[in-house]
Coordinates of C-alpha atoms (C1' of nucleotides) in Angstrom, one line a residue:
Chain A
M1 CA 117.2 91.2 110.4
R2 CA 115.1 88.8 112.7
D3 CA 113.5 92.0 113.7
A4 CA 112.7 93.1 109.9
V5 CA 111.4 89.9 109.2
A6 CA 109.1 89.9 112.1
R7 CA 107.8 93.8 111.4
T8 CA 107.3 92.9 107.7
G9 CA 106.4 89.3 107.3
V10 CA 108.8 89.4 104.3
A11 CA 111.3 86.2 104.5
E12 CA 114.8 86.7 105.2
A13 CA 116.2 85.3 102.1
T14 CA 113.7 87.4 100.1
L15 CA 114.8 90.6 101.7
R16 CA 118.3 89.8 100.7
M17 CA 117.2 88.9 97.3
W18 CA 115.5 92.2 96.7
E19 CA 118.5 94.1 98.0
R20 CA 120.7 92.2 95.6
R21 CA 118.5 92.4 92.6
Y22 CA 116.8 95.6 93.0
G23 CA 119.0 97.5 95.4
F24 CA 116.2 97.7 98.0
P25 CA 116.1 97.9 100.8
S26 CA 119.5 99.5 101.7
P27 CA 120.0 99.0 105.5
Q28 CA 122.6 100.3 107.2
R29 CA 125.5 97.9 108.0
L30 CA 127.6 97.4 111.1
A31 CA 131.5 96.9 110.9
S32 CA 130.8 93.1 111.0
G33 CA 128.5 93.4 107.9
H34 CA 125.1 92.9 109.8
R35 CA 122.0 94.6 108.4
R36 CA 120.5 97.2 110.6
Y37 CA 117.1 98.5 109.3
S38 CA 115.7 101.7 110.3
D39 CA 111.8 102.6 111.0
R40 CA 111.7 104.2 107.6
D41 CA 113.2 101.0 106.0
I42 CA 110.4 99.1 107.4
E43 CA 108.0 101.5 106.5
L44 CA 109.0 101.5 102.8
I45 CA 109.2 97.4 102.9
Q46 CA 105.5 97.4 104.3
G47 CA 104.9 99.8 101.3
V48 CA 106.3 97.4 98.9
V49 CA 104.3 94.6 100.7
A50 CA 101.1 96.4 99.9
K51 CA 101.6 97.3 96.4
R52 CA 102.7 93.5 95.7
A53 CA 99.6 92.4 97.2
A54 CA 97.8 94.8 94.7
G55 CA 99.1 93.1 91.9
L56 CA 102.4 94.8 91.1
S57 CA 105.5 93.0 90.4
A58 CA 108.3 93.2 92.7
K59 CA 110.3 95.6 90.8
A60 CA 107.4 97.9 89.8
A61 CA 106.4 97.9 93.7
I62 CA 109.8 98.7 94.6
S63 CA 110.3 101.5 92.1
Q64 CA 106.7 103.1 93.1
V65 CA 107.6 103.2 96.5
L66 CA 110.9 104.6 96.4
A67 CA 109.8 107.2 93.7
R68 CA 107.3 108.3 96.7
G69 CA 110.0 108.0 99.4
T70 CA 111.9 111.2 98.3
Q71 CA 111.3 114.4 100.2
P72 CA 108.1 115.6 100.6
Q73 CA 106.8 118.1 97.9
T74 CA 104.6 121.0 98.8
S75 CA 104.0 122.4 95.6
I76 CA 101.3 121.1 93.1
F77 CA 102.6 123.4 90.4
A78 CA 106.1 122.1 90.8
V79 CA 105.0 118.4 90.6
L80 CA 103.0 119.0 87.3
R81 CA 105.9 120.7 85.8
R82 CA 108.1 118.0 87.0
R83 CA 105.9 115.4 85.3
R84 CA 105.3 117.0 82.2
P85 CA 108.2 119.5 81.6
D86 CA 106.7 120.0 78.2
L87 CA 103.3 121.3 79.6
E88 CA 103.6 125.0 78.9
A89 CA 102.7 127.2 81.7
R90 CA 100.6 130.2 81.1
T91 CA 100.2 133.3 82.6
L92 CA 96.5 133.6 83.4
S93 CA 94.3 136.4 85.0
K94 CA 92.1 135.6 88.2
P95 CA 89.1 135.5 86.2
L96 CA 90.3 133.0 83.8
M97 CA 91.7 131.2 86.9
L98 CA 88.2 131.2 88.3
A99 CA 86.5 130.2 85.2
L100 CA 88.7 127.2 84.6
S101 CA 88.4 125.9 88.1
R102 CA 84.5 126.3 87.8
A103 CA 84.6 124.6 84.4
I104 CA 86.3 121.6 86.0
E105 CA 84.0 121.3 88.9
D106 CA 81.0 121.5 86.7
E107 CA 82.6 118.8 84.8
A108 CA 83.1 116.8 88.0
L109 CA 79.5 117.5 89.3
A110 CA 78.1 116.4 85.7
K111 CA 79.8 113.3 85.8
G112 CA 78.0 112.3 88.7
E113 CA 80.9 110.0 90.1
R114 CA 82.7 109.3 93.6
L115 CA 85.2 112.1 93.7
I116 CA 88.9 112.6 95.1
L117 CA 89.1 116.2 95.6
F118 CA 91.5 118.9 96.9
G119 CA 91.3 122.6 96.5
A120 CA 94.1 125.3 97.3
F121 CA 92.9 129.0 98.1
Q122 CA 95.7 130.3 99.7
R123 CA 93.7 132.6 102.2
E124 CA 90.6 131.4 104.3
R125 CA 88.7 134.3 103.0
F126 CA 89.0 133.3 99.3
Y127 CA 87.5 129.8 100.5
R128 CA 84.6 131.3 102.1
Q129 CA 83.7 132.5 99.0
S130 CA 83.4 129.4 97.5
A131 CA 82.5 127.4 100.7
A132 CA 78.8 126.8 99.5
R133 CA 79.9 125.2 96.2
W134 CA 82.7 123.0 98.0
R135 CA 80.2 122.0 100.3
E136 CA 77.9 120.5 97.4
L137 CA 80.8 119.2 95.8
S138 CA 82.0 117.3 98.9
R139 CA 78.7 115.9 99.6
T140 CA 79.3 113.1 96.7
A141 CA 83.1 113.2 97.0
E142 CA 84.6 110.1 98.7
V143 CA 87.6 112.4 99.8
A144 CA 87.1 116.6 100.0
M145 CA 90.1 118.8 101.4
V146 CA 90.7 122.4 101.2
F147 CA 94.0 124.2 101.8
A148 CA 94.3 127.6 102.9
D149 CA 95.8 129.6 106.0
F150 CA 93.1 128.1 108.4
P151 CA 94.0 128.2 112.1
R152 CA 93.6 124.7 112.4
V153 CA 92.5 121.4 111.1
R154 CA 88.8 120.9 110.8
R155 CA 86.9 117.9 109.8
A156 CA 83.3 117.9 109.1
T157 CA 80.7 115.6 107.7
D158 CA 79.1 117.7 105.4
A159 CA 81.9 119.9 104.1
P160 CA 85.5 119.5 103.0
A161 CA 88.2 119.0 105.8
E162 CA 90.1 122.2 106.3
V163 CA 93.7 121.7 106.3
P164 CA 96.2 124.6 107.3
V165 CA 99.1 125.1 105.0
P166 CA 102.5 126.2 106.7
R167 CA 103.5 129.5 105.7
A168 CA 106.7 127.9 104.4
D169 CA 104.9 125.6 102.2
A170 CA 104.9 126.9 98.6
L171 CA 101.3 125.5 98.3
N172 CA 100.7 128.7 100.2
R173 CA 101.0 131.0 97.4
E174 CA 99.3 128.5 95.1
W175 CA 95.7 128.4 93.6
A176 CA 94.9 124.6 92.6
L177 CA 92.2 122.1 92.1
V178 CA 92.7 118.4 91.7
C179 CA 89.9 116.2 91.0
E180 CA 89.7 112.5 90.5
G181 CA 86.8 110.4 89.7
E182 CA 86.5 106.9 88.2
S183 CA 86.4 107.9 84.5
F184 CA 87.8 111.3 84.6
A185 CA 90.4 113.4 86.1
A186 CA 91.7 116.9 86.0
C187 CA 94.0 119.5 87.6
L188 CA 94.7 123.0 87.6
A189 CA 97.6 124.6 89.4
G190 CA 99.1 128.1 89.5
W191 CA 101.4 130.0 91.6
E192 CA 100.4 133.9 92.2
L193 CA 103.0 136.2 90.7
P194 CA 104.2 138.8 93.2
E195 CA 102.4 142.0 93.0
G196 CA 105.4 143.8 91.2
A197 CA 104.7 141.3 88.6
R198 CA 101.3 142.3 87.8
G199 CA 100.1 144.0 84.7
P200 CA 99.2 147.5 84.0
D201 CA 95.9 146.7 85.6
R202 CA 97.2 145.6 88.6
R203 CA 95.2 142.5 88.8
R204 CA 96.1 139.3 90.2
R205 CA 97.8 136.9 88.0
F206 CA 98.8 133.5 88.2
E207 CA 101.4 131.2 86.3
A208 CA 99.3 128.0 85.7
V209 CA 99.5 124.8 84.2
W210 CA 96.6 122.3 84.0
S211 CA 96.2 118.5 82.9
V212 CA 93.6 115.9 82.3
E213 CA 96.1 113.0 82.2
P214 CA 95.3 110.5 85.0
E215 CA 98.6 109.8 86.0
V216 CA 99.6 113.5 86.3
V217 CA 96.7 114.2 88.3
R218 CA 97.1 111.3 90.4
A219 CA 100.7 112.5 91.3
A220 CA 98.9 115.7 92.3
S221 CA 96.5 113.9 94.3
R222 CA 99.5 112.4 96.3
V223 CA 101.1 115.6 97.1
C224 CA 97.7 116.9 98.7
A225 CA 97.4 113.9 100.7
G226 CA 101.1 114.1 101.7
I227 CA 100.4 117.8 103.1
A228 CA 97.2 116.7 104.8
G229 CA 98.8 113.9 106.3
A230 CA 101.5 115.8 107.7
H231 CA 98.8 117.4 110.0
D232 CA 96.8 114.3 110.7
P233 CA 97.5 111.0 109.2
E234 CA 94.2 110.0 110.1
L235 CA 92.6 112.7 107.9
I236 CA 94.0 110.8 104.5
S237 CA 94.1 107.2 105.7
G238 CA 91.0 106.6 103.5
A239 CA 92.2 108.8 100.6
L240 CA 95.3 106.8 100.6
A241 CA 93.8 103.7 100.5
R242 CA 91.7 104.5 97.3
L243 CA 94.8 106.2 95.8
D244 CA 96.7 103.2 96.3
S245 CA 94.3 100.8 95.1
A246 CA 92.1 102.5 92.7
A247 CA 93.3 102.5 89.3
A248 CA 93.8 106.1 87.7
A249 CA 91.1 107.2 85.5
P250 CA 91.5 105.7 82.1
A251 CA 93.3 107.4 79.6
E252 CA 90.8 107.0 76.7
S253 CA 88.4 109.7 78.1
Q254 CA 91.3 112.6 78.1
L255 CA 89.9 114.2 75.0
G256 CA 86.5 114.5 75.8
V257 CA 87.3 115.8 79.1
A258 CA 89.5 118.3 77.7
T259 CA 87.0 119.4 75.1
S260 CA 84.1 119.7 77.5
V261 CA 86.3 121.6 80.1
T262 CA 87.3 124.2 77.4
A263 CA 83.8 124.6 76.4
R264 CA 82.7 125.3 79.8
T265 CA 85.3 127.6 80.5
L266 CA 84.6 129.5 77.3
A267 CA 80.8 129.6 78.2
R268 CA 81.6 130.7 81.7
L269 CA 83.9 133.7 80.2
S270 CA 81.3 134.8 77.5
G271 CA 78.3 134.2 79.3
Chain B
M1 CA 89.6 89.9 65.6
R2 CA 92.4 91.3 63.2
D3 CA 90.7 94.6 63.8
A4 CA 91.0 94.1 67.7
V5 CA 94.4 93.4 67.3
A6 CA 95.4 96.4 65.2
R7 CA 93.7 98.9 67.6
T8 CA 94.9 97.1 70.9
G9 CA 98.4 95.9 70.0
V10 CA 97.9 92.8 71.7
A11 CA 98.6 89.6 70.0
E12 CA 95.9 87.2 68.8
A13 CA 96.9 84.3 71.0
T14 CA 97.3 86.5 73.9
L15 CA 93.7 88.1 73.5
R16 CA 92.5 84.3 73.3
M17 CA 94.6 83.2 76.3
W18 CA 93.2 86.1 78.4
E19 CA 89.7 85.0 77.5
R20 CA 90.6 81.5 78.4
R21 CA 92.4 82.0 81.7
Y22 CA 90.7 85.2 83.0
G23 CA 87.2 85.3 81.4
F24 CA 88.2 88.4 79.7
P25 CA 87.6 89.9 77.1
S26 CA 84.2 88.4 76.4
P27 CA 83.3 89.5 72.8
Q28 CA 79.9 88.6 71.3
R29 CA 80.1 85.6 69.2
L30 CA 78.8 84.9 65.3
A31 CA 76.7 81.8 64.9
S32 CA 80.0 80.6 63.4
G33 CA 81.8 81.3 66.7
H34 CA 84.1 84.0 65.4
R35 CA 84.6 86.9 67.9
R36 CA 83.2 90.3 67.5
Y37 CA 84.8 93.0 69.9
S38 CA 82.7 95.9 70.6
D39 CA 84.4 99.3 71.1
R40 CA 83.7 98.7 74.7
D41 CA 85.6 95.9 74.8
I42 CA 88.4 97.3 72.8
E43 CA 88.6 100.4 75.4
L44 CA 88.8 97.8 78.4
I45 CA 91.6 96.1 76.5
Q46 CA 93.5 99.2 76.3
G47 CA 93.0 99.9 79.8
V48 CA 94.5 96.5 80.7
V49 CA 97.4 97.1 78.3
A50 CA 98.0 100.2 80.3
K51 CA 97.9 98.7 83.7
R52 CA 100.4 95.8 82.4
A53 CA 102.6 98.5 81.5
A54 CA 102.3 100.0 85.0
G55 CA 103.9 96.7 86.4
L56 CA 100.5 94.9 87.1
S57 CA 100.3 91.3 86.6
A58 CA 97.7 90.2 84.0
K59 CA 95.4 89.0 86.4
A60 CA 95.3 92.3 88.6
A61 CA 95.1 94.6 85.5
I62 CA 92.0 92.8 84.3
S63 CA 90.3 92.7 87.6
Q64 CA 90.9 96.2 88.3
V65 CA 89.7 97.1 84.9
L66 CA 86.7 95.3 85.2
A67 CA 86.0 96.4 88.6
R68 CA 85.8 99.9 87.7
G69 CA 83.3 99.0 84.6
T70 CA 81.0 97.9 87.4
Q71 CA 80.7 100.9 89.6
P72 CA 77.1 101.3 90.4
Q73 CA 75.9 104.6 88.6
T74 CA 74.1 106.9 90.5
S75 CA 73.6 109.4 88.2
I76 CA 70.9 109.6 85.3
F77 CA 72.5 112.6 83.5
A78 CA 75.6 111.0 83.4
V79 CA 74.3 107.8 82.2
L80 CA 72.5 110.0 79.3
R81 CA 75.9 111.9 78.6
R82 CA 77.9 108.8 78.5
R83 CA 75.7 106.9 76.0
R84 CA 75.1 110.0 73.8
P85 CA 78.2 112.2 74.3
D86 CA 76.9 114.2 71.3
L87 CA 73.8 115.4 73.0
E88 CA 74.5 118.9 74.2
A89 CA 73.5 119.8 77.7
R90 CA 71.5 122.9 78.1
T91 CA 71.3 125.2 81.0
L92 CA 67.8 125.4 81.9
S93 CA 65.7 127.4 84.4
K94 CA 63.4 125.5 86.7
P95 CA 60.4 126.9 84.9
L96 CA 61.7 125.5 81.8
M97 CA 62.5 122.0 83.5
L98 CA 59.1 122.0 85.0
A99 CA 57.4 122.8 81.7
L100 CA 59.4 119.9 79.8
S101 CA 58.3 117.5 82.6
R102 CA 55.0 118.3 82.6
A103 CA 54.9 118.0 78.7
I104 CA 56.6 114.7 78.9
E105 CA 54.1 113.4 81.5
D106 CA 51.3 114.8 79.5
E107 CA 52.4 112.8 76.5
A108 CA 52.5 109.8 78.4
L109 CA 49.0 110.4 79.9
A110 CA 47.8 111.0 76.2
K111 CA 49.2 107.7 75.1
G112 CA 47.4 105.7 77.5
E113 CA 49.8 102.9 77.6
R114 CA 51.3 101.0 80.5
L115 CA 54.1 102.9 81.7
I116 CA 57.3 102.5 83.3
L117 CA 58.2 105.9 85.2
F118 CA 60.8 107.0 87.5
G119 CA 60.9 110.6 88.9
A120 CA 63.9 112.2 90.8
F121 CA 62.9 115.2 92.9
Q122 CA 66.1 115.9 95.0
R123 CA 63.9 117.0 98.3
E124 CA 60.5 115.5 99.3
R125 CA 58.9 118.7 99.5
F126 CA 59.6 119.1 95.7
Y127 CA 57.6 115.7 95.4
R128 CA 54.7 116.7 97.6
Q129 CA 54.1 119.6 95.2
S130 CA 53.7 117.0 92.5
A131 CA 52.3 114.3 94.5
A132 CA 48.6 114.5 93.1
R133 CA 49.9 114.3 89.6
W134 CA 52.0 111.3 90.1
R135 CA 49.4 109.5 92.1
E136 CA 47.2 109.9 88.8
L137 CA 50.3 108.9 86.8
S138 CA 50.7 105.9 88.6
R139 CA 47.4 104.8 88.4
T140 CA 47.8 103.4 84.9
A141 CA 51.5 102.6 85.1
E142 CA 53.1 99.3 85.5
V143 CA 55.7 100.7 87.8
A144 CA 56.1 104.0 89.1
M145 CA 58.8 105.2 91.5
V146 CA 60.0 108.4 92.9
F147 CA 63.6 109.2 94.3
A148 CA 64.1 111.9 96.9
D149 CA 65.4 112.9 100.2
F150 CA 62.7 110.4 101.8
P151 CA 63.3 109.0 105.4
R152 CA 62.3 105.4 104.1
V153 CA 61.1 103.3 101.5
R154 CA 57.2 103.2 101.2
R155 CA 55.3 101.3 98.7
A156 CA 51.6 102.1 98.0
T157 CA 49.0 100.5 96.0
D158 CA 47.6 103.9 94.7
A159 CA 50.7 105.9 94.6
P160 CA 54.4 105.5 93.3
A161 CA 56.8 103.9 95.5
E162 CA 58.8 106.4 97.1
V163 CA 62.7 105.5 97.7
P164 CA 65.2 107.4 99.7
V165 CA 68.3 108.3 97.7
P166 CA 71.5 108.2 99.8
R167 CA 73.2 111.7 100.6
A168 CA 76.2 111.0 98.7
D169 CA 74.5 109.6 95.7
A170 CA 74.7 111.9 92.7
L171 CA 71.0 111.6 91.9
N172 CA 70.4 113.7 94.8
R173 CA 71.1 116.8 93.1
E174 CA 69.2 115.8 89.8
W175 CA 65.9 116.4 88.5
A176 CA 64.8 113.5 86.3
L177 CA 62.2 112.0 84.7
V178 CA 62.1 108.8 83.0
C179 CA 59.1 107.3 81.3
E180 CA 58.6 104.3 79.0
G181 CA 55.6 103.0 77.4
E182 CA 55.0 100.7 74.7
S183 CA 55.4 102.7 71.7
F184 CA 56.8 105.6 73.4
A185 CA 59.8 106.8 75.4
A186 CA 61.2 109.9 77.0
C187 CA 63.3 111.0 79.6
L188 CA 64.9 114.4 80.9
A189 CA 67.7 114.5 83.5
G190 CA 69.7 117.6 84.6
W191 CA 72.0 118.4 87.6
E192 CA 71.3 121.7 89.6
L193 CA 73.9 124.2 89.5
P194 CA 75.6 125.1 92.7
E195 CA 74.2 128.3 94.2
G196 CA 76.9 130.5 93.4
A197 CA 76.4 129.5 89.8
R198 CA 72.9 130.9 89.4
G199 CA 72.0 133.7 87.2
P200 CA 71.9 137.4 88.3
D201 CA 68.2 136.4 89.0
R202 CA 69.3 134.1 91.8
R203 CA 66.8 131.4 90.2
R204 CA 67.8 127.6 90.0
R205 CA 69.3 126.4 87.2
F206 CA 69.7 122.9 86.0
E207 CA 72.3 121.4 83.1
A208 CA 70.0 119.2 81.3
V209 CA 69.7 116.8 78.6
W210 CA 66.7 115.1 77.1
S211 CA 65.7 112.3 74.9
V212 CA 63.4 110.1 73.2
E213 CA 65.4 107.5 71.9
P214 CA 64.3 104.3 73.3
E215 CA 67.8 102.7 73.8
V216 CA 68.9 105.7 75.7
V217 CA 65.7 105.9 77.7
R218 CA 66.1 102.2 78.8
A219 CA 69.4 102.9 79.9
A220 CA 68.4 105.4 82.2
S221 CA 65.5 103.2 83.5
R222 CA 68.1 100.7 84.3
V223 CA 70.1 103.2 86.5
C224 CA 66.7 103.9 88.3
A225 CA 66.0 100.2 89.0
G226 CA 69.5 99.7 90.5
I227 CA 69.3 102.3 92.7
A228 CA 65.9 101.4 94.0
G229 CA 67.1 97.7 94.0
A230 CA 69.8 98.6 96.4
H231 CA 67.3 99.5 98.7
D232 CA 64.8 96.6 98.3
P233 CA 65.4 94.3 95.6
E234 CA 61.7 93.2 95.7
L235 CA 60.8 96.9 94.9
I236 CA 61.9 96.3 91.2
S237 CA 61.8 92.6 90.5
G238 CA 58.6 93.6 88.3
A239 CA 60.5 96.6 86.7
L240 CA 63.4 94.3 85.9
A241 CA 61.4 91.5 84.4
R242 CA 59.7 94.1 82.0
L243 CA 62.9 95.9 81.2
D244 CA 64.5 92.6 80.5
S245 CA 61.9 91.0 78.4
A246 CA 60.1 94.1 76.8
A247 CA 61.6 95.6 73.6
A248 CA 62.3 99.2 74.1
A249 CA 59.9 101.4 72.4
P250 CA 60.1 101.3 68.6
A251 CA 62.4 104.0 67.1
E252 CA 60.2 105.0 64.3
S253 CA 58.0 107.2 66.6
Q254 CA 61.0 109.2 68.0
L255 CA 60.2 112.1 65.8
G256 CA 56.7 112.4 66.5
V257 CA 57.5 112.0 70.3
A258 CA 60.1 114.9 70.1
T259 CA 57.6 117.2 68.1
S260 CA 54.9 116.7 70.3
V261 CA 56.6 117.1 73.7
T262 CA 58.2 120.1 72.3
A263 CA 54.7 121.5 71.3
R264 CA 53.4 121.1 74.6
T265 CA 56.4 122.7 76.5
L266 CA 55.9 125.7 74.3
A267 CA 52.3 125.6 74.9
R268 CA 52.7 125.6 78.9
L269 CA 55.3 128.2 78.9
S270 CA 53.2 130.6 76.7
G271 CA 49.9 129.6 78.6
Chain C
dT1 C1' 129.1 77.0 123.0
dT2 C1' 124.5 78.0 120.5
dG3 C1' 121.8 80.6 117.6
dC4 C1' 122.3 84.6 114.3
dT5 C1' 123.8 86.4 110.2
dC6 C1' 126.4 86.4 106.0
dC7 C1' 127.0 84.8 101.5
dT8 C1' 126.3 82.3 96.8
dC9 C1' 124.4 79.2 93.8
dA10 C1' 120.7 77.0 92.0
dC11 C1' 116.5 75.2 91.5
dG12 C1' 111.0 75.1 91.8
dT13 C1' 107.3 77.4 90.7
dC14 C1' 104.1 80.3 88.9
dA15 C1' 102.5 83.6 85.5
dC16 C1' 102.3 84.8 80.7
dG17 C1' 103.2 84.7 76.0
dT18 C1' 103.8 82.6 71.9
dG19 C1' 104.3 79.0 68.3
dA20 C1' 102.8 74.9 66.2
dG21 C1' 99.7 71.8 64.1
dG22 C1' 95.2 70.9 62.4
dT23 C1' 90.1 72.6 61.3
dG24 C1' 86.4 74.8 59.4
dG25 C1' 83.7 79.1 58.0
dC26 C1' 84.5 83.5 55.0
Chain D
dT1 C1' 90.7 79.2 46.4
dT2 C1' 92.8 82.3 49.6
dG3 C1' 93.3 84.3 53.7
dC4 C1' 91.0 84.1 58.4
dT5 C1' 90.0 82.5 62.5
dC6 C1' 88.7 78.6 65.5
dC7 C1' 90.8 75.5 68.9
dT8 C1' 94.2 72.6 72.1
dC9 C1' 98.6 71.5 73.6
dA10 C1' 102.8 72.5 75.3
dC11 C1' 106.7 74.9 75.6
dG12 C1' 110.1 78.9 76.4
dT13 C1' 111.2 82.5 79.1
dC14 C1' 111.0 85.6 82.7
dA15 C1' 110.5 86.8 87.4
dC16 C1' 110.4 85.5 92.2
dG17 C1' 110.9 83.3 96.2
dT18 C1' 113.3 79.6 98.8
dG19 C1' 116.1 76.0 100.4
dA20 C1' 120.9 74.1 100.8
dG21 C1' 125.5 74.5 102.3
dG22 C1' 129.3 76.3 104.2
dT23 C1' 131.0 80.7 107.0
dG24 C1' 132.3 83.7 110.4
dG25 C1' 130.9 87.3 114.2
dC26 C1' 127.6 87.9 118.3

DNA sequence: TTGCTCCTCACGTCACGTGAGGTGGC
DNA sequence: TTGCTCCTCACGTCACGTGAGGTGGC
């Protein structure tokens, strides 16, 4: 207990009150009733302290920290579906996925804002085909990171950080693009249907959802940051700081973004 | 006021209290003291409401929403789009961008007025190709400033001031021309599509908008002044004084300017 | 034994919203 | 005139943290 107080800077009585009022933290108890805080508990408490400092109420801070603390997610598609079960997943051809991705990227470039940007490409060779474009995107980005079956982590100053995805992660079969600016957010995520499920034309197909809702996109960003952080916590320290402190993009612009992305997609497909 | 309450769902007394305690919102006042909330005010208030719902204290919510509103803008294109979402952006080839730019410059020279003039060139070598012309333009200009990847700021008496653009700024990928006289204003801004998005002819292309509306051009001028001022406040003290004091060009000449610029552009392309 | 930790009860403080009460411009 | 909006003062409530006061295990 004394230890927990020392490591978190939260007063003894306060920790007990949180436990009593919000059910958090919930340390192990010795037979005598004495609390034993695990390292994990300490981490979470520090998370709550950070959120409180950012202006959140104790209740909101705790529930947010606990929500995140659940087991790590490795599928962006699944996160979107879980957040918004009402979003209908569509089966999209590869060209359509590409057009949508490019449309979102163009919209981001047009906004000219500092971006937080994640891309999932499955295979390294898919990423290489878009590498020039991603170098351009990353130039004005605050955080830019791409996922694929890279052999190793690579950080660069003039290109997105490359992050290997463990074979066992669901992200390995997903095509995803997550993009947050200050006034704008969008993401697209799809998992690739197995070969057997392709249409008569044998072309690659994805079951996909997309969203321009700031909180939904924010959740996707966190998943990406989590996966990258598992490799190298330093890689995402900056991103996490921004994700924790920065407001999600305002909701009022959603319709405009959706309209614009749709228009760009159609233009690409017909052009 | 009644209107603001209806559109935001925040009680009248609460809005007043926020204004009193946190300095936000700060609506216009009529001579009688009555508040007039702008659309922007309403947007910001809605943002605060959303943050409050997420568990933020009123103080934190307000300061976060305000903080976002003040992020320095580094994209002229984005400013034009935000000001006038109805302006349709067009994909223009480099020769067309050049013809339009030249047409605006010629129009400015023809007017023979004291100009406020900004140009964005991406790369220094692009600017050097037009340097002679810009020296001529700057001769009669009150303020003349060019942006590109210059190694350092350079002020000259017989040429535009050269202002380096940080690599991370969106302006780095933009072609822009902003031009204000006393009876005339025009600007053109486009961001360059990434290499992969070029047409079959592999030529450089830009997504661009242009405007002859004085207030829109004025907004673009302010962005340019802001970027230059970040390097050297003294560089723009004169420009700021003029931008603050001088009326934007009168609206009545817009059609004439538009017609004239269009004619000049066509002449250049067909000549 | 000494210094922890346990617990509950309850209070103090601070942040916020709202209502009252009286006023002058639309 | 009627219905707004202005203002200040002050209170009510709610969320939180902390301190007191008494207890039993390390």
